[in-house]
PDB file of C-alpha atoms in Angstrom:
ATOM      1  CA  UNK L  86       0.000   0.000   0.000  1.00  0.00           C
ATOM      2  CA  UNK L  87       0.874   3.506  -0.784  1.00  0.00           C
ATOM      3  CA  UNK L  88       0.220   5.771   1.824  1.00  0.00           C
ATOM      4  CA  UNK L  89       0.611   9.733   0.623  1.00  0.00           C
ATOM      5  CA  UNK L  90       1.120  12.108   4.005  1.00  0.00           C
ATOM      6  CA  UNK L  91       0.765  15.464   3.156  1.00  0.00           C
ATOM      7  CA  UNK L  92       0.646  19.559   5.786  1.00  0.00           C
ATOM      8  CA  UNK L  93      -3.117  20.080   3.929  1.00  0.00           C
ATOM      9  CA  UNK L  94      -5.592  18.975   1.764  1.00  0.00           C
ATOM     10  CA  UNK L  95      -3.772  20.005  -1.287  1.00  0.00           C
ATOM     11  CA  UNK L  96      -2.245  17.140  -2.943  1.00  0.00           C
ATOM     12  CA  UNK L  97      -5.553  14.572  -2.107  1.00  0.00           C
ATOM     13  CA  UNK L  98      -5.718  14.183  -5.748  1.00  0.00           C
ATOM     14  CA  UNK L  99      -2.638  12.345  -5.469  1.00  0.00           C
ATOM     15  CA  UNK L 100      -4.894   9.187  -5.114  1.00  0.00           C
ATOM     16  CA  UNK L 101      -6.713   9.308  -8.107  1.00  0.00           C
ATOM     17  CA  UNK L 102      -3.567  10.386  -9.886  1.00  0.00           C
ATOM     18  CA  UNK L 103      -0.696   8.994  -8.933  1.00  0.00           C
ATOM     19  CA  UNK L 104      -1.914   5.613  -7.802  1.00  0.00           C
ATOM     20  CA  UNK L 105      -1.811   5.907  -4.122  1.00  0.00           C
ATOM     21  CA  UNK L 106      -3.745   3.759  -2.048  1.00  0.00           C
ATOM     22  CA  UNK L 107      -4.471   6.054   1.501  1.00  0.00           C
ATOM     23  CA  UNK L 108      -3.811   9.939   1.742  1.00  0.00           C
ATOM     24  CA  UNK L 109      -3.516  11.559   5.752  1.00  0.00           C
ATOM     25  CA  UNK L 110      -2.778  15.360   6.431  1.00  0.00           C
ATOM     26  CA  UNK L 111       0.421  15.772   8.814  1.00  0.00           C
ATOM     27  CA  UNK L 112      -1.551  18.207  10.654  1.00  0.00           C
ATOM     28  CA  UNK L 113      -4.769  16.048  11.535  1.00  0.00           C
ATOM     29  CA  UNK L 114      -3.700  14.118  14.968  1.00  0.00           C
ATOM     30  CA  UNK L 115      -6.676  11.575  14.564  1.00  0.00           C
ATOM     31  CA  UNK L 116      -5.817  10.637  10.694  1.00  0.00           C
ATOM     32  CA  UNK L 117      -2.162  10.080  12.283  1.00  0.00           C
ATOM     33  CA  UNK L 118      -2.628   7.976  14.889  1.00  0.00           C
ATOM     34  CA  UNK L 119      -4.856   5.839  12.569  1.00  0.00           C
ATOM     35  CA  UNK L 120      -1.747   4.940  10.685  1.00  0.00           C
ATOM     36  CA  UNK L 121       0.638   4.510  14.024  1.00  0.00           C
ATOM     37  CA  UNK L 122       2.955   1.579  13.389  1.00  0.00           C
ATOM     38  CA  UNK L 123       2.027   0.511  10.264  1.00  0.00           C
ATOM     39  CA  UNK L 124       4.234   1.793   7.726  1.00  0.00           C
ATOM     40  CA  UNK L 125       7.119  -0.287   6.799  1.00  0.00           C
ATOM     41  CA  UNK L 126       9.271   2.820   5.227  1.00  0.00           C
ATOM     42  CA  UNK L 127       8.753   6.480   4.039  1.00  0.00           C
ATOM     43  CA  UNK L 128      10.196   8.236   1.936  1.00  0.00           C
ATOM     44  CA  UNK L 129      10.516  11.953   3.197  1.00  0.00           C
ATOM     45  CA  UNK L 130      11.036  15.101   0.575  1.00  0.00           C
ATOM     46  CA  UNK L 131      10.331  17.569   2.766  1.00  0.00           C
ATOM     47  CA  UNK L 132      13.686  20.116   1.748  1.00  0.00           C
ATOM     48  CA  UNK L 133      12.855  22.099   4.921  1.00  0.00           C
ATOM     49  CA  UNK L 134      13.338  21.366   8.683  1.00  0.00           C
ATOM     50  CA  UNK L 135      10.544  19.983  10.487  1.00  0.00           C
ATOM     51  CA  UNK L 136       9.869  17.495  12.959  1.00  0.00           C
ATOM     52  CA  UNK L 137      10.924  13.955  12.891  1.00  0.00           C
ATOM     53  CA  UNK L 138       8.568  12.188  15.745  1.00  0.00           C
ATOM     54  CA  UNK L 139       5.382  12.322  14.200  1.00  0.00           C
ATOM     55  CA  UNK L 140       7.064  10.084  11.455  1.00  0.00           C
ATOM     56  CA  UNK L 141       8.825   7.794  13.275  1.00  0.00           C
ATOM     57  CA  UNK L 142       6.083   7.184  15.222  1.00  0.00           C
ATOM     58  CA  UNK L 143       3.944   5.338  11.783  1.00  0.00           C
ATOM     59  CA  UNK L 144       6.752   3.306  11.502  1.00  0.00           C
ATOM     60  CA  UNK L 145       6.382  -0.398  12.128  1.00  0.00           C
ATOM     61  CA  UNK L 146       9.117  -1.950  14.374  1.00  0.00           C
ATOM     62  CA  UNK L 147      12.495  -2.038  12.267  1.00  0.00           C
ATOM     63  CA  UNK L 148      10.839   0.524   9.575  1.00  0.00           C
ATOM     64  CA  UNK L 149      13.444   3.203   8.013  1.00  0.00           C
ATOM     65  CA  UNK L 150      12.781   7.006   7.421  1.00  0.00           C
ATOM     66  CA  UNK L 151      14.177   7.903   4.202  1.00  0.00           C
ATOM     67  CA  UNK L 152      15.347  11.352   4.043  1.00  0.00           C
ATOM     68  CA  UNK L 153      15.599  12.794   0.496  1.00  0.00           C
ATOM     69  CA  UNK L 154      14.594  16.572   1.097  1.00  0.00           C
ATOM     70  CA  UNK L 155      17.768  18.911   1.403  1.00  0.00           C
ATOM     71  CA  UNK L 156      17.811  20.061   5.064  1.00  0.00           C
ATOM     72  CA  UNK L 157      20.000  22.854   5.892  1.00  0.00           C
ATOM     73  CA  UNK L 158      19.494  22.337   9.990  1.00  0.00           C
ATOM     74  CA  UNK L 159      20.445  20.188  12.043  1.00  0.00           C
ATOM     75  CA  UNK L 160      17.950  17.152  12.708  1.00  0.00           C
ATOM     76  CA  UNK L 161      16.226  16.841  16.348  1.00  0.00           C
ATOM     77  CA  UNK L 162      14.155  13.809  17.393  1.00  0.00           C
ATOM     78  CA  UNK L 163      13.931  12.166  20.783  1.00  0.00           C
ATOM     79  CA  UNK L 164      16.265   9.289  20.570  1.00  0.00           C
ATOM     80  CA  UNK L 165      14.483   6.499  22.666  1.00  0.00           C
ATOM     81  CA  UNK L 166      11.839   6.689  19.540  1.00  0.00           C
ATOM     82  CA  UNK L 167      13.807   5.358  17.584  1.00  0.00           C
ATOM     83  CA  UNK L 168      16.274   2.789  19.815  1.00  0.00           C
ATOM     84  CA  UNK L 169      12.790   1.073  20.941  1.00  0.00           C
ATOM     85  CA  UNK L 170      11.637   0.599  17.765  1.00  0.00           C
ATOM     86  CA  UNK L 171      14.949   0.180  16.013  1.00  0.00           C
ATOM     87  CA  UNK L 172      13.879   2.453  13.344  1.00  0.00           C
ATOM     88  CA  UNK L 173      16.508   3.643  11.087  1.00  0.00           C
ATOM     89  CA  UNK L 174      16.821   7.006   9.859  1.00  0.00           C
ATOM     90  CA  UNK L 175      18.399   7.425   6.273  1.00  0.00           C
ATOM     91  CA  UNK L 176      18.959   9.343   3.472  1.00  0.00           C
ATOM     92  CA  UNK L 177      20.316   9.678  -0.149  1.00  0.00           C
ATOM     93  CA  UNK L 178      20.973  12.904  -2.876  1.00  0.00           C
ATOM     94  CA  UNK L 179      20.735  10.434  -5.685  1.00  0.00           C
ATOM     95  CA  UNK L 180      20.629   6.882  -6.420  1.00  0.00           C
ATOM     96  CA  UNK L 181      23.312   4.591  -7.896  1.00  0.00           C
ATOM     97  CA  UNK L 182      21.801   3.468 -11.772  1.00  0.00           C
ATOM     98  CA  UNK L 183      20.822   0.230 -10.062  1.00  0.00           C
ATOM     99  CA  UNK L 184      18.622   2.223  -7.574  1.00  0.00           C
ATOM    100  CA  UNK L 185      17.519   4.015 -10.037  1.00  0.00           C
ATOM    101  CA  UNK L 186      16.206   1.171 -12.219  1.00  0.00           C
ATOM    102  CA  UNK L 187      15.226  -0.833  -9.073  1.00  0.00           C
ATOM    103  CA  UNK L 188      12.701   2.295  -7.980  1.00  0.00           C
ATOM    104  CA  UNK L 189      11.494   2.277 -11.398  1.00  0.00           C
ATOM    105  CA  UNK L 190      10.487  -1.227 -11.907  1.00  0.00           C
ATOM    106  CA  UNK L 191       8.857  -0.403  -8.037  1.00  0.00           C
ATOM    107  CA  UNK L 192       6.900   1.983  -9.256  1.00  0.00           C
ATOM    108  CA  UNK L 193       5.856   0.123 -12.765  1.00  0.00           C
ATOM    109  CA  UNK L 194       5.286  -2.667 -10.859  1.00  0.00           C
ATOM    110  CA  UNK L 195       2.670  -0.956  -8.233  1.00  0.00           C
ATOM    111  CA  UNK L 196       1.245   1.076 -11.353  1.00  0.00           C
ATOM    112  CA  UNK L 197       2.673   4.388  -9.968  1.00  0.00           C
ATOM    113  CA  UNK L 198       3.222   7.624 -11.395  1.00  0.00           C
ATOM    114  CA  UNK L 199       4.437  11.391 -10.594  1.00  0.00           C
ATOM    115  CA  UNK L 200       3.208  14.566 -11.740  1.00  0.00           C
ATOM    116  CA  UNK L 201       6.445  16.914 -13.016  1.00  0.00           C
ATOM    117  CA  UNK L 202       6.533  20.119 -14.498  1.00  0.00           C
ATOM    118  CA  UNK L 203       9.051  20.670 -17.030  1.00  0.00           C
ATOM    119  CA  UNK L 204      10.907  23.775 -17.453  1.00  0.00           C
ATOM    120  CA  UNK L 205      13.950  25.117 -19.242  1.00  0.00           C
ATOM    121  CA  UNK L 206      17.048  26.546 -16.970  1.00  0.00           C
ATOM    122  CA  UNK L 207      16.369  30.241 -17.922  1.00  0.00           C
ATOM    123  CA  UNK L 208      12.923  29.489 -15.995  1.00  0.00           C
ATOM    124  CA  UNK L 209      14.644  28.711 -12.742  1.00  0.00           C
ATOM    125  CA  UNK L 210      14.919  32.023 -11.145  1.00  0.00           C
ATOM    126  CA  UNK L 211      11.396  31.601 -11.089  1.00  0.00           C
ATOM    127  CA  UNK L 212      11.156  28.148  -9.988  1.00  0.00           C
ATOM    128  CA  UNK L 213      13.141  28.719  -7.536  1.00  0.00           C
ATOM    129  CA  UNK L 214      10.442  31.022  -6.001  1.00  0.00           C
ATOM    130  CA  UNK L 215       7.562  29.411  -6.721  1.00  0.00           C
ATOM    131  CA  UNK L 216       9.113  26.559  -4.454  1.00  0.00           C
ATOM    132  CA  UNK L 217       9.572  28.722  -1.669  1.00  0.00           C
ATOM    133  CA  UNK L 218       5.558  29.375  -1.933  1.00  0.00           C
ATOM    134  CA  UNK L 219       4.786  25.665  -2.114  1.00  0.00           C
ATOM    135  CA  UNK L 220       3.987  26.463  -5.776  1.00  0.00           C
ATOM    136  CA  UNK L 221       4.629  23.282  -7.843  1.00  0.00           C
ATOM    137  CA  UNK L 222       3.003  20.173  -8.162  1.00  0.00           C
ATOM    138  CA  UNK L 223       4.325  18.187  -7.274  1.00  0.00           C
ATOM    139  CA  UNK L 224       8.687  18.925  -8.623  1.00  0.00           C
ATOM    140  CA  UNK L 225      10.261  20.549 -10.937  1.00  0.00           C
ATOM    141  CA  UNK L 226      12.679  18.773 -13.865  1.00  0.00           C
ATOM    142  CA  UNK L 227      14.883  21.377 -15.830  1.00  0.00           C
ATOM    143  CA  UNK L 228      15.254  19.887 -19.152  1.00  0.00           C
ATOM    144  CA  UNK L 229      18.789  21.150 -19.448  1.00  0.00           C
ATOM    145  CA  UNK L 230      19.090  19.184 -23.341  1.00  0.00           C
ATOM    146  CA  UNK L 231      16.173  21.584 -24.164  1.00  0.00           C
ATOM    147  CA  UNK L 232      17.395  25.199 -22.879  1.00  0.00           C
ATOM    148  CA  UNK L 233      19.777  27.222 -25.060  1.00  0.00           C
ATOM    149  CA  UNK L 234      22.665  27.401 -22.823  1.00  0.00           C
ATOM    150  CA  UNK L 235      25.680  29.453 -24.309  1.00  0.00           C
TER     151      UNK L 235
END
């Protein structure tokens, strides 16, 4: 199952188009605690600091937190959470080609897919602050083949 967790309401359509299974909102303590200690891993791309214990807590005993969002502060959780649990926090900038092709097939396999806008790189001034206002859905790709760099 593919759970989508997500601050607001915003990205619900997520289900319908991107093949998740079960959406919650971050924010809603009930939807949350629903889910407690029943996710196996997930797969964070938050790129700002935020709290780690409300998503350590869905994870099932031995599940990893997969940190792909740049954070520029330092990380704070309570350690115990994850020692008792023996949770694993991780993270990654990019995958090897075999990770790469492994996450693909994953996502072929579960019928997934992932809403991108495209844009060029003189566009990413701009980009740049439409991500700051949570403007995108749901990332950017900079088709750098495309642009007329000199």
């Amino acid at each position: 199952n593919v759970t989508v967790i997500s601050s607001s309401e915003k990205k619900r359509e997520a289900l319908e188009h991107l093949g998740a299974d079960d959406y919650v909102v971050s924010s809603d303590e009930t939807q949350m605690q629903k889910i407690a200690d029943s996710l196996d891993y997930i797969i964070d791309t938050v790129p700002v600091g935020h709290p780690l214990e409300p998503y350590l807590s869905l994870l099932k005993v031995d599940g990893k937190l997969i940190l792909m969002g740049v954070i520029n502060t330092p990380l704070q959780f309570v350690s115990p959470m994850v020692m008792l649990g023996r949770k694993t926090i991780t993270g990654s900038f990019i995958g090897s080609i075999k990770e790469t092709e492994e996450m693909l097939g994953f996502w072929k396999e579960k019928g997934l897919s992932s809403m991108i806008e495209v844009v060029k790189m003189d566009y990413i001034n701009k980009a740049f602050e439409r991500l700051e206002k949570n403007d995108v859905r749901y990332r950017f790709v900079v088709d750098v083949a495309g642009s007329k760099l000199q």
